[in-house]
PDB file of C-alpha atoms in Angstrom:
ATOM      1  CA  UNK N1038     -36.374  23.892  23.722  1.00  0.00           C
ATOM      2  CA  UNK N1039     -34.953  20.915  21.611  1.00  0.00           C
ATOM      3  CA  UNK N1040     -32.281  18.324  22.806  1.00  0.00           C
ATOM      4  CA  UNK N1041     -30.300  16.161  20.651  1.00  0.00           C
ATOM      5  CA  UNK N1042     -28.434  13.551  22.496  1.00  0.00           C
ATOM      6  CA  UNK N1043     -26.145  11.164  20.138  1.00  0.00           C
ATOM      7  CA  UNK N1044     -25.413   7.544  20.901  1.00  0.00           C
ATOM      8  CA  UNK N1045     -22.718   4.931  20.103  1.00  0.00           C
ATOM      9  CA  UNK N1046     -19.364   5.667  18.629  1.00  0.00           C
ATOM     10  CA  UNK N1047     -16.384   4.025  19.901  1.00  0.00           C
ATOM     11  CA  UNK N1048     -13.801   2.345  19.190  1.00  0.00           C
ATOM     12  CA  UNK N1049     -13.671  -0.115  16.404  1.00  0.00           C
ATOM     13  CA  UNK N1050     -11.135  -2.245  14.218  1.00  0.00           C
ATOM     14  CA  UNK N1051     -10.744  -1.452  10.158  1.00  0.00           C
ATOM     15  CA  UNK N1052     -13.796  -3.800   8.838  1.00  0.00           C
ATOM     16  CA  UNK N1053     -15.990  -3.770  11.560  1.00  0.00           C
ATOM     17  CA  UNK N1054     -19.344  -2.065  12.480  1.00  0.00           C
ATOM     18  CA  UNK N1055     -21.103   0.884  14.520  1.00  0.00           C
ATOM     19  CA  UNK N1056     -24.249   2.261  14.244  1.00  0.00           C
ATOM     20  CA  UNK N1057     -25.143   5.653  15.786  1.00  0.00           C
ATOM     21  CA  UNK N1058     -28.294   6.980  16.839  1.00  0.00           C
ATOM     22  CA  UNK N1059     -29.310  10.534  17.323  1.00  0.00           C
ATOM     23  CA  UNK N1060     -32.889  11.126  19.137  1.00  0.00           C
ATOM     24  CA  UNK N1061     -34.330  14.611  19.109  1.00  0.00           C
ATOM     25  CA  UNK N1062     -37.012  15.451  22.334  1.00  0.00           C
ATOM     26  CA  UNK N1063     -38.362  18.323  23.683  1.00  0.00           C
ATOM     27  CA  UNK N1064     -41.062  21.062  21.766  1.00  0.00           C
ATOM     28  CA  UNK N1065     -41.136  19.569  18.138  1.00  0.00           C
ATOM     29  CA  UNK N1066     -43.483  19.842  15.675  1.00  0.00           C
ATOM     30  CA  UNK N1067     -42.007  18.382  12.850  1.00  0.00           C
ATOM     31  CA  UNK N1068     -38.385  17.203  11.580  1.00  0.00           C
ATOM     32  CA  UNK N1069     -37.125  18.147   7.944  1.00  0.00           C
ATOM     33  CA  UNK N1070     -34.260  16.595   7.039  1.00  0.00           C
ATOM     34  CA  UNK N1071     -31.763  14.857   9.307  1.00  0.00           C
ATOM     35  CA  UNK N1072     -28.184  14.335   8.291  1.00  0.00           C
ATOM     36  CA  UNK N1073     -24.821  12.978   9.905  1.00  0.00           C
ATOM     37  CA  UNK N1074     -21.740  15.016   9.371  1.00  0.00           C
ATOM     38  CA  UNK N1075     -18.019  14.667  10.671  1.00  0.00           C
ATOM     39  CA  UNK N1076     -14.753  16.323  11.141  1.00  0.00           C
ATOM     40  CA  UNK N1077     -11.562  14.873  11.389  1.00  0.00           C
ATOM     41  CA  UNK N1078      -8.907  15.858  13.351  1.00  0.00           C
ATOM     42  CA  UNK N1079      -7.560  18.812  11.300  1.00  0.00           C
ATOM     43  CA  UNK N1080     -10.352  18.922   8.405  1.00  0.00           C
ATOM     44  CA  UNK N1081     -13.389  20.831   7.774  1.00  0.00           C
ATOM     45  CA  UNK N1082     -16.409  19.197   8.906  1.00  0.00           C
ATOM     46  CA  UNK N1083     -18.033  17.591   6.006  1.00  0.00           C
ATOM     47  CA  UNK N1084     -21.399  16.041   4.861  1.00  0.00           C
ATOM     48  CA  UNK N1085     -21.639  12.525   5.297  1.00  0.00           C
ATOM     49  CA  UNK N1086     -25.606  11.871   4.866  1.00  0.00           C
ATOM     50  CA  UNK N1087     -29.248  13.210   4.741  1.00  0.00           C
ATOM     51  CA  UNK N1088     -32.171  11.934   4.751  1.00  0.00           C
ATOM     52  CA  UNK N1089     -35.519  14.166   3.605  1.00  0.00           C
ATOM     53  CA  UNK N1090     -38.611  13.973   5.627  1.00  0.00           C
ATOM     54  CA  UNK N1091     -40.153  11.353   2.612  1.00  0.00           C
ATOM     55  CA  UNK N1092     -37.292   8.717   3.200  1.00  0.00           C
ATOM     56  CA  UNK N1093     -34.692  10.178   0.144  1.00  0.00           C
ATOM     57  CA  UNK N1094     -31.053   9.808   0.745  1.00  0.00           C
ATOM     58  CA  UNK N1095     -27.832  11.377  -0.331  1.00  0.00           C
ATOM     59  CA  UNK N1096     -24.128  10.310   0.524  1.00  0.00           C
ATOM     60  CA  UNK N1097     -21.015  10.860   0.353  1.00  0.00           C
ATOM     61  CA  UNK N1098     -18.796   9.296  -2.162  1.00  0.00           C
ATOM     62  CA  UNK N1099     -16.213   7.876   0.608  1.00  0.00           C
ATOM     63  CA  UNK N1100     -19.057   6.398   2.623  1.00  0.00           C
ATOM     64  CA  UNK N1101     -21.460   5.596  -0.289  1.00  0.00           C
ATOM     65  CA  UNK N1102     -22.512   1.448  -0.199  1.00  0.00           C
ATOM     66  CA  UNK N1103     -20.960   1.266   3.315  1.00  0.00           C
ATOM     67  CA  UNK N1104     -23.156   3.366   5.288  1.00  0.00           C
ATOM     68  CA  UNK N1105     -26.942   3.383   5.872  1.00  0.00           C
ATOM     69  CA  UNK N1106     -29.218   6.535   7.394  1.00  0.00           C
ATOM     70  CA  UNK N1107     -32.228   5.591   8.161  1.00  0.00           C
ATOM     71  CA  UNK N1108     -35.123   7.677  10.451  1.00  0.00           C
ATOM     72  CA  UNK N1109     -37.744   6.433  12.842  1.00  0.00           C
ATOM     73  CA  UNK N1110     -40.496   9.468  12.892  1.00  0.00           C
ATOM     74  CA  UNK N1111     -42.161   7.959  15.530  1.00  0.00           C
ATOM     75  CA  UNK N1112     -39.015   8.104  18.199  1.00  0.00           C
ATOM     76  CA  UNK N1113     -37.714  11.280  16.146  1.00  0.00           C
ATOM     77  CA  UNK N1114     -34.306   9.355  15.901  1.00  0.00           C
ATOM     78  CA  UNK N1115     -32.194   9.346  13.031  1.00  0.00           C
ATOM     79  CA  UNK N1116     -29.503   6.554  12.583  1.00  0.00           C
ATOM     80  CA  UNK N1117     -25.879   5.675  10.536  1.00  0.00           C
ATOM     81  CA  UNK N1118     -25.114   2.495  10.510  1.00  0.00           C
ATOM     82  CA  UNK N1119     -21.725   2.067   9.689  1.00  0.00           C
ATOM     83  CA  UNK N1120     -20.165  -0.777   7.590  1.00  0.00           C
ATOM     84  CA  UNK N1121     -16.776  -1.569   6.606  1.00  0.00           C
ATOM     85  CA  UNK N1122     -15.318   0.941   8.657  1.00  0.00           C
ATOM     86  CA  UNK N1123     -12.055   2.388   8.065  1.00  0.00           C
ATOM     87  CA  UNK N1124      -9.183   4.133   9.291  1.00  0.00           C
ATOM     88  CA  UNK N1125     -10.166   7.062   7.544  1.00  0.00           C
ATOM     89  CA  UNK N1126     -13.310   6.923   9.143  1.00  0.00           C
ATOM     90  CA  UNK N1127     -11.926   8.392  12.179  1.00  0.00           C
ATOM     91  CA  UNK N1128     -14.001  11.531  13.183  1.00  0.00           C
ATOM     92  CA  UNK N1129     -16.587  12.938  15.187  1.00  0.00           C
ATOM     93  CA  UNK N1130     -19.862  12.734  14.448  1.00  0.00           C
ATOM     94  CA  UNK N1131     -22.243  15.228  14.377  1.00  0.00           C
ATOM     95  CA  UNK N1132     -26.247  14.785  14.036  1.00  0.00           C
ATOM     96  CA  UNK N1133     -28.087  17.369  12.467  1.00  0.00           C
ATOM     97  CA  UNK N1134     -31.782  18.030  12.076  1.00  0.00           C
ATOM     98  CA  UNK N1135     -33.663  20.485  10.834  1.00  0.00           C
ATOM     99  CA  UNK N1136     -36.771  20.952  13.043  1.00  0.00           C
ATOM    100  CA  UNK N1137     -39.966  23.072  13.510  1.00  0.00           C
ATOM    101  CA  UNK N1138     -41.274  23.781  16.729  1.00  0.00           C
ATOM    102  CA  UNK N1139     -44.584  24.989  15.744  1.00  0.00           C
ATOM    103  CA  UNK N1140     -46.585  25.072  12.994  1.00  0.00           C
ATOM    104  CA  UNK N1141     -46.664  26.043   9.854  1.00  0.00           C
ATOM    105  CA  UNK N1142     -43.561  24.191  10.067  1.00  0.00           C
ATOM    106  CA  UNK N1143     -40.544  26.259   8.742  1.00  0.00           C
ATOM    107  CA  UNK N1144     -37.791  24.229  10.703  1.00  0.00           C
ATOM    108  CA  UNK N1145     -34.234  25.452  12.243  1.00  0.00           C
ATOM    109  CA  UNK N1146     -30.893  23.319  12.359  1.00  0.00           C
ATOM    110  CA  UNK N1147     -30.369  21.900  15.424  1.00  0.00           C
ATOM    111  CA  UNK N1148     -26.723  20.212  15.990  1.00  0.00           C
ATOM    112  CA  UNK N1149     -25.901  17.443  18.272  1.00  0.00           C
ATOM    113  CA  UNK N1150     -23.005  17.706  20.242  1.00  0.00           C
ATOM    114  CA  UNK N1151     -20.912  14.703  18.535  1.00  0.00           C
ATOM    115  CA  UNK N1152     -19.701  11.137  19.059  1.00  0.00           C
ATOM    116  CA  UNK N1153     -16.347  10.357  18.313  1.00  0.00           C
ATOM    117  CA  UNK N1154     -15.559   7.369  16.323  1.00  0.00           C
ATOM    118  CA  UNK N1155     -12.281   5.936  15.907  1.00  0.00           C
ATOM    119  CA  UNK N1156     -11.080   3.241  13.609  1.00  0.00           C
ATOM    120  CA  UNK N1157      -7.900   1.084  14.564  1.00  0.00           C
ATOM    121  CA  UNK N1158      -6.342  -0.363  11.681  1.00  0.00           C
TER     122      UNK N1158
END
């Protein structure tokens, strides 16, 4: 069994800041990548950033130089901070990790259940 329980979204005014956490417990192995992903109201859920298992990084091109993912192995958290924020912004936010419960480690995706974020302008 693996939980993923997501932390701090809000509400925030255009410019400001949140960072989100996502920490992973439970019978794990290993985590793969993590990533972030959101869906606004009315839109396919899309990618917003991964980060592998050796600390690479990919991002979107709306969020790219505004928002950070960063990991912490050791708490099995992933985080987004969140710069610069803007209307457009507006979503829920999904975690996603891909983790292996036992060894050899071939992981699963595991999905949080999101954190909604919402940008005032």
């Amino acid at each position: 069994q693996v939980q993923l329980v997501e932390s701090g979204g809000g509400l925030v005014q255009a410019g400001g800041s949140l960072r989100l956490s996502c920490a992973a417990s439970g019978s794990i192995f290993s985590i793969n990548h993590m990533g972030w992903f959101r869906q606004a109201p009315g839109k396919q859920r899309e990618l917003v950033a991964t980060i592998t298992s050796g600390g690479s990084t990919n991002y979107a091109d709306s969020v790219k130089g505004r928002f950070t993912i960063s990991r912490d192995n050791a708490k099995n958290t992933v985080y987004l901070q969140m710069n610069s924020l803007k209307p457009e912004d507006t979503a829920v936010y999904y975690c996603n990790l891909n983790i292996a419960t036992h060894p050899p480690g071939l992981g699963m995706d595991y999905w949080g259940k999101g954190t909604l974020v919402t940008v005032s302008s």
